[in-house]
Coordinates of C-alpha atoms in Angstrom, one line a residue:
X101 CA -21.9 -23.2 -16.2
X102 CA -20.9 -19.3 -16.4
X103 CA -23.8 -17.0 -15.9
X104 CA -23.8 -13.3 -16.8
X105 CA -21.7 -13.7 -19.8
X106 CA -21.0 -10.5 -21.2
X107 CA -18.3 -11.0 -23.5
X108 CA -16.9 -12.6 -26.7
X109 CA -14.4 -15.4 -26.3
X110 CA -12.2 -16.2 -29.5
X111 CA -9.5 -19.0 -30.3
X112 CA -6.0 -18.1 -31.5
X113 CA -2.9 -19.8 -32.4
X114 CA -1.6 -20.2 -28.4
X115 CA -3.9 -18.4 -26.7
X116 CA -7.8 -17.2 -26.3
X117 CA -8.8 -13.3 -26.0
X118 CA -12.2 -12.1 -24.7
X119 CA -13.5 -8.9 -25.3
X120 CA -15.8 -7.1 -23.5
X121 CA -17.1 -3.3 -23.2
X122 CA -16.9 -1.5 -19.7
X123 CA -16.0 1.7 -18.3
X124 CA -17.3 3.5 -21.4
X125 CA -14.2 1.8 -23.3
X126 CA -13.0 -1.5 -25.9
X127 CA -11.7 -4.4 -23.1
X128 CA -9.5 -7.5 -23.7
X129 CA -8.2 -10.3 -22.1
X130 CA -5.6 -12.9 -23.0
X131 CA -5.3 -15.9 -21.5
X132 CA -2.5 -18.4 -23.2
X133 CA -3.7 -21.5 -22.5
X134 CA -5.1 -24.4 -25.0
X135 CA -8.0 -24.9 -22.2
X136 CA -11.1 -23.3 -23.1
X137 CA -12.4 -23.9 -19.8
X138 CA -9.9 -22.6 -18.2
X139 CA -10.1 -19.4 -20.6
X140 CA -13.6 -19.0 -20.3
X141 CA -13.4 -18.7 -16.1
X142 CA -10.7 -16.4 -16.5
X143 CA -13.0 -14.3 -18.9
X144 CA -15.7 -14.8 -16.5
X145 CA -13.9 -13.8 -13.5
X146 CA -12.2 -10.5 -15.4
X147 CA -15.6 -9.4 -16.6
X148 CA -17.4 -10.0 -13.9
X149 CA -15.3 -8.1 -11.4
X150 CA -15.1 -5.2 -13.7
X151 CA -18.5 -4.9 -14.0
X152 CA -19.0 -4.6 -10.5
X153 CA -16.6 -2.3 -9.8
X154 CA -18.3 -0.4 -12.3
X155 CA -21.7 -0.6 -11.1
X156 CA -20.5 0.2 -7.5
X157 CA -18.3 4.0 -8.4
X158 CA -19.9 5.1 -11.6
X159 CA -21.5 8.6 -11.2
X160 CA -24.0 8.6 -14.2
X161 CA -25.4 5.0 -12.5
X162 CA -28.2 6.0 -10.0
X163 CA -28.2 3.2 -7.8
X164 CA -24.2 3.4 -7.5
X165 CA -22.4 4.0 -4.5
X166 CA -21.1 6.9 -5.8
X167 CA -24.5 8.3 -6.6
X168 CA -25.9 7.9 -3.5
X169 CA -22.9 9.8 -1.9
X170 CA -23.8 12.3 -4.0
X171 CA -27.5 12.8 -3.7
X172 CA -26.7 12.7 0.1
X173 CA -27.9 16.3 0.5
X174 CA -24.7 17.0 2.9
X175 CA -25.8 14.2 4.8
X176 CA -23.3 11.2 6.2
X177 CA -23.6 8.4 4.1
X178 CA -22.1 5.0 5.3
X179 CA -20.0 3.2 3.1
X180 CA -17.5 0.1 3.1
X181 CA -14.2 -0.6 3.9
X182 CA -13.5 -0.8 0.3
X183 CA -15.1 2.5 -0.6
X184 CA -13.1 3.8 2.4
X185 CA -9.7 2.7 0.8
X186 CA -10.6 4.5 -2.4
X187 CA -11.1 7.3 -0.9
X188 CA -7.6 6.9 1.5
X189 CA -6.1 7.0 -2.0
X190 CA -7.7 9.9 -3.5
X191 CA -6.6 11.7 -0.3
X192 CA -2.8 10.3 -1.0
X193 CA -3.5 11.8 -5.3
X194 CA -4.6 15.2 -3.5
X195 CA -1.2 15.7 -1.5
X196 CA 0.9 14.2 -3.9
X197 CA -0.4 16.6 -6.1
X198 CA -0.5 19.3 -3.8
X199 CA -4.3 20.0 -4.8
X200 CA -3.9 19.3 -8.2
X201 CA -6.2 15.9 -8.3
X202 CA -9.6 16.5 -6.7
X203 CA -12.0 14.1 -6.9
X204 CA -14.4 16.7 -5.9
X205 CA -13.1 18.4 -9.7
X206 CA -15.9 15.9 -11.8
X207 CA -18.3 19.0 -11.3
X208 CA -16.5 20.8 -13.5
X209 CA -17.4 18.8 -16.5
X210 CA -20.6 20.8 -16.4
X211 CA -18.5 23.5 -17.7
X212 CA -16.3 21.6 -19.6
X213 CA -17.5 18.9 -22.4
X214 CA -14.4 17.1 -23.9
X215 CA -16.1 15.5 -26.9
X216 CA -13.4 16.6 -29.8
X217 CA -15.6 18.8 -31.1
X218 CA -14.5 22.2 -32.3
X219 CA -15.9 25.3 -29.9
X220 CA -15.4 27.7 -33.0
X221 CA -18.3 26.5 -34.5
X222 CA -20.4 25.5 -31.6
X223 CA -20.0 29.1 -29.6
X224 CA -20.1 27.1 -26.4
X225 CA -16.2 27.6 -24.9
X226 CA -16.9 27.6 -21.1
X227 CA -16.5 31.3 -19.5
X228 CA -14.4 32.5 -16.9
X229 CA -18.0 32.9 -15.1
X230 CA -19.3 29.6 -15.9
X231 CA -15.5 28.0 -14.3
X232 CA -15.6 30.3 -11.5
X233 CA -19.2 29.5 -10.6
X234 CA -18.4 25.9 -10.4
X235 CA -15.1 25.9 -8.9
X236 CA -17.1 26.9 -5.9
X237 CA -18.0 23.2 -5.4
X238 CA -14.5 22.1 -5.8
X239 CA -12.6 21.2 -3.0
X240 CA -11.5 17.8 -1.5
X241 CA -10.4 19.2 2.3
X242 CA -14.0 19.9 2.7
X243 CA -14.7 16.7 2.7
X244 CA -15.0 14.3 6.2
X245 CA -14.8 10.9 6.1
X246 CA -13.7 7.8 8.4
X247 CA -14.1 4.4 8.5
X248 CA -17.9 3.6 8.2
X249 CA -19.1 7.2 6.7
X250 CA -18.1 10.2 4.2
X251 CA -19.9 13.6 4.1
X252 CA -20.0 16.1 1.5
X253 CA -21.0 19.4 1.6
X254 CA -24.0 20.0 0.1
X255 CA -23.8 21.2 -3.6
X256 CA -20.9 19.1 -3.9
X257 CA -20.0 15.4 -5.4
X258 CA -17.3 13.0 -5.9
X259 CA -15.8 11.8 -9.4
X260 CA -14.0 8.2 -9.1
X261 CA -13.6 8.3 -12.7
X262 CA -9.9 9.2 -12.6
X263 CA -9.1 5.8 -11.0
X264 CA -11.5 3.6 -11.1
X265 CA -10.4 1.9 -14.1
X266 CA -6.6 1.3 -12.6
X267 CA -8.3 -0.4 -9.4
X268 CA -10.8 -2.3 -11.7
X269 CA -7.4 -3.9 -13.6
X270 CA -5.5 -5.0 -10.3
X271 CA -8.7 -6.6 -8.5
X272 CA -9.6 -8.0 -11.7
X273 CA -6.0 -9.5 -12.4
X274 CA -5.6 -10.7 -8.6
X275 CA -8.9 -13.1 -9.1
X276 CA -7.3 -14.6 -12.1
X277 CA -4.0 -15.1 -11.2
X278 CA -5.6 -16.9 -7.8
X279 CA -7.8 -18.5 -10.3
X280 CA -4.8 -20.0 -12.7
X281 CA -0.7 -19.8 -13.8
X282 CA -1.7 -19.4 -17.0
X283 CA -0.2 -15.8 -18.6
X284 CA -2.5 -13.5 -18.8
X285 CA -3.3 -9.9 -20.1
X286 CA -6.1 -7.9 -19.1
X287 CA -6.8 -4.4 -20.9
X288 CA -9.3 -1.9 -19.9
X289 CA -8.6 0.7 -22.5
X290 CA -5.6 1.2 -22.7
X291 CA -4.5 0.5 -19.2
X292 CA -2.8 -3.1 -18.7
X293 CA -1.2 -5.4 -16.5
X294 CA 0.1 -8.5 -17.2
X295 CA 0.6 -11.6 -14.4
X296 CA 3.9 -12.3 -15.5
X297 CA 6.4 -13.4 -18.9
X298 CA 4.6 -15.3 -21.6
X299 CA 4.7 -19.3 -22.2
X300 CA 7.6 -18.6 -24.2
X301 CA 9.4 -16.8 -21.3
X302 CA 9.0 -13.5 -23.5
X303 CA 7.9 -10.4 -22.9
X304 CA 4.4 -9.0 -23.7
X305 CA 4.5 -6.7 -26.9
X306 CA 2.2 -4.0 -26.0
X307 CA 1.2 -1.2 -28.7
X308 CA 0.7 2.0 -27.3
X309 CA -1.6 4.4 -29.0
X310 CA -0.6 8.0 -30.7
X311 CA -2.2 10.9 -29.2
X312 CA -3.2 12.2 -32.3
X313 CA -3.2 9.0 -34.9
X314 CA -5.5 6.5 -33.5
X315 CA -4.5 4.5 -36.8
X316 CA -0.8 4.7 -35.9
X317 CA -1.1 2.2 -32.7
X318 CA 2.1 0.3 -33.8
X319 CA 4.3 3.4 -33.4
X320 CA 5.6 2.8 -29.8
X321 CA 5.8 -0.5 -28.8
X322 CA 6.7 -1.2 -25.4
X323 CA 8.1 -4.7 -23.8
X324 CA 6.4 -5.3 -20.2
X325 CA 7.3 -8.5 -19.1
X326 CA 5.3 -8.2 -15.4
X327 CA 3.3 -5.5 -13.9
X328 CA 1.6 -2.6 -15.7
X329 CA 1.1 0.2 -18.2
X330 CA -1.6 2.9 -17.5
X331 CA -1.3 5.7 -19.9
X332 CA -3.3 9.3 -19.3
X333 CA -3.7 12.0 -22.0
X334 CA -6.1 13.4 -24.4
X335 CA -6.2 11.0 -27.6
X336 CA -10.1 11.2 -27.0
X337 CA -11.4 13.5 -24.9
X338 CA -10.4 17.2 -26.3
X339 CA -11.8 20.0 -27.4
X340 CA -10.5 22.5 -29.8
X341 CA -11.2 26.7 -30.0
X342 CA -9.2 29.0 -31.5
X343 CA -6.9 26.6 -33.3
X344 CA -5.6 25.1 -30.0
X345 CA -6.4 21.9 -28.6
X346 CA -7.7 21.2 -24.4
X347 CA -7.2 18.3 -22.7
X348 CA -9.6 17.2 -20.2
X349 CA -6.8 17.0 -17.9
X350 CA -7.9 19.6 -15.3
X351 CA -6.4 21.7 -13.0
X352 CA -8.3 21.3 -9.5
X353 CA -7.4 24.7 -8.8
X354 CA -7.9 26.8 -11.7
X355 CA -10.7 24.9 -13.2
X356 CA -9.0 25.5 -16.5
X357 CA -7.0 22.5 -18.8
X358 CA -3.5 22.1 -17.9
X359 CA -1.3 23.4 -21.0
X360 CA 2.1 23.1 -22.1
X361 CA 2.7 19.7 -21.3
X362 CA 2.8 16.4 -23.3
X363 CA 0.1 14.9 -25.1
X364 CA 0.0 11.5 -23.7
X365 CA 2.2 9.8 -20.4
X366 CA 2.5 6.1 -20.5
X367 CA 3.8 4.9 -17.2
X368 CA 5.4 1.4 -16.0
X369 CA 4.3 0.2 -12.3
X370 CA 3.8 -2.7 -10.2
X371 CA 0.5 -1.9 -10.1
X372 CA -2.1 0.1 -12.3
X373 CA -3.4 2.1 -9.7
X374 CA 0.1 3.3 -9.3
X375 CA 1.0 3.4 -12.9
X376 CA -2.1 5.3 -13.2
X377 CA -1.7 8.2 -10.8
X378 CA 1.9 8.4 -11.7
X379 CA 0.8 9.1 -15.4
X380 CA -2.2 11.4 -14.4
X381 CA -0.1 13.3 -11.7
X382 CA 2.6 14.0 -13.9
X383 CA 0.5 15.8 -16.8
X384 CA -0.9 18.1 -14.2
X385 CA 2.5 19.5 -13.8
X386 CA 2.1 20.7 -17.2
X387 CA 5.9 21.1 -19.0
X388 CA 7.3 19.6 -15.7
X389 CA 5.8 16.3 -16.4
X390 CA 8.9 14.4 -17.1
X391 CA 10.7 16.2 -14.4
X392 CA 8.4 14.9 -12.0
X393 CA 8.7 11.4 -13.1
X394 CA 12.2 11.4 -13.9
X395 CA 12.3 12.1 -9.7
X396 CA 10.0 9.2 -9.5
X397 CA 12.7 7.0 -11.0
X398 CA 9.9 5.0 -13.1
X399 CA 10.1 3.8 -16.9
X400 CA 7.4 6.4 -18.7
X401 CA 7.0 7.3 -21.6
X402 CA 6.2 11.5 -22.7
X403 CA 4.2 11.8 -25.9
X404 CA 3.9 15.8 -28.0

């Protein structure tokens, strides 16, 4: 018997899906089998790991990992070898990016609230003061870290919002493909992988949503027969003032939205992590975003 069960399991013609909430977004996962058992461990074992990984890196959870790094007080605070690699990869995002991606950046969302509300009204567009003020806390080479401990300086915390939910699909689709053959889909929000081609020996169809129409979600369909989608942009999170829109894609340095570049970047990868910070990366170079991932040599696709 499953414990724990935190999500909906419904039969189709040829497959199950399960949905589930995490990660402050709608989940699915499709498993084409006619075994409900088999469907319902897959479920479990999706949901489950998600929900950890959740638990363990959110910042607004007190008893997280994350938030105990944070409330350290510029004190060491020991962590695990899996904490550790997370934080080996947000180092690789910050050079990639040559300081563009800083997890150290989440403090600017103090300044910054990307709700889709329109500032004109509200009168509460973040200053050049208020940016300024908090950029002071920015900055990822200030932080030490090694195997068994990370330090920040005080007044300053770590976001792993900008890849947690990558990681959360590849751990969550290794445990199921160990678990089963069966094809399978998992989607947290928009970012997917699949294990492999479909009972059929087809390729999944995956819609992938307008930036600006969430009703128009059959516009781009794109074929991914193995590996994974992660798309980054601001279909949700925006704000408007003065009659032009903000994403809450930030630059680390600055402070300030990154402009001129498109809307939404859907990006193809082994791996969602990597799909991820491909996508991410490459809307932080503003109007050089498909530049940078044409040099990349990946299949992504630009959004305006």
């Amino acid at each position: 018997m499953l414990a724990n069960k935190s999500y909906s399991l419904l039969k189709r013609q040829g497959d199950y899906i399960a949905h589930f909430r995490a990660m402050a977004s709608p989940c699915e996962v499709i498993i084409e089998t006619q075994q409900k058992n088999i469907a319902e461990q897959v479920a479990h074992l999706v949901t489950a790991e998600v929900e950890r990984i959740e638990k363990k890196y959110s910042r607004y959870l007190a008893d997280s990992v994350c938030s105990q790094i944070n409330n350290s007080q510029g004190q060491a605070c020991a962590i695990d070898n899996e904490t550790f690699l997370l934080l080996n990869f947000a180092e690789q995002c910050y050079q990639l990016s040559h300081g563009l991606f800083d997890i150290t950046s989440g403090i600017l969302a103090k300044s910054w609230q990307f709700d889709g509300r329109n500032c004109d009204k509200t009168r509460d567009f973040p200053s050049e003061k208020d940016v300024t003020e908090q950029l002071k806390h920015v900055g990822w080479p200030r932080v030490k870290y090694q195997a068994d401990f990370v330090q920040l300086p005080q007044g300053m915390s770590i976001d792993f919002g900008g890849i947690a939910k990558e990681y959360a699909v590849d751990k969550a689709m290794m445990l199921a493909t160990q678990y089963t053959k069966a094809p399978i889909l998992i989607n947290l929000g928009g970012d997917i992988s699949v294990s492999g081609l479909r009972c059929n020996n087809l390729a999944w169809q995956v819609a992938i949503e307008s930036p600006h129409n969430e009703q128009a979600q059959g516009d781009l369909i794109v074929s991914l027969t193995q590996g994974a989608l992660a798309t980054s942009g601001d279909s949700k999170r925006f704000i408007l003032y003065q009659n032009k829109r903000y994403s809450h894609i930030i630059n680390a340095k600055t402070g300030w939205p990154v402009s001129g570049g498109p809307s939404s970047i859907t990006v193809a990868a082994p791996q969602c992590t990597t799909a991820g910070m491909l996508a991410t990366l490459a809307l932080l170079q503003g109007r050089d975003a498909e530049k940078m991932l044409l040099a990349q040599h990946v299949n992504f696709w630009a959004r305006y």
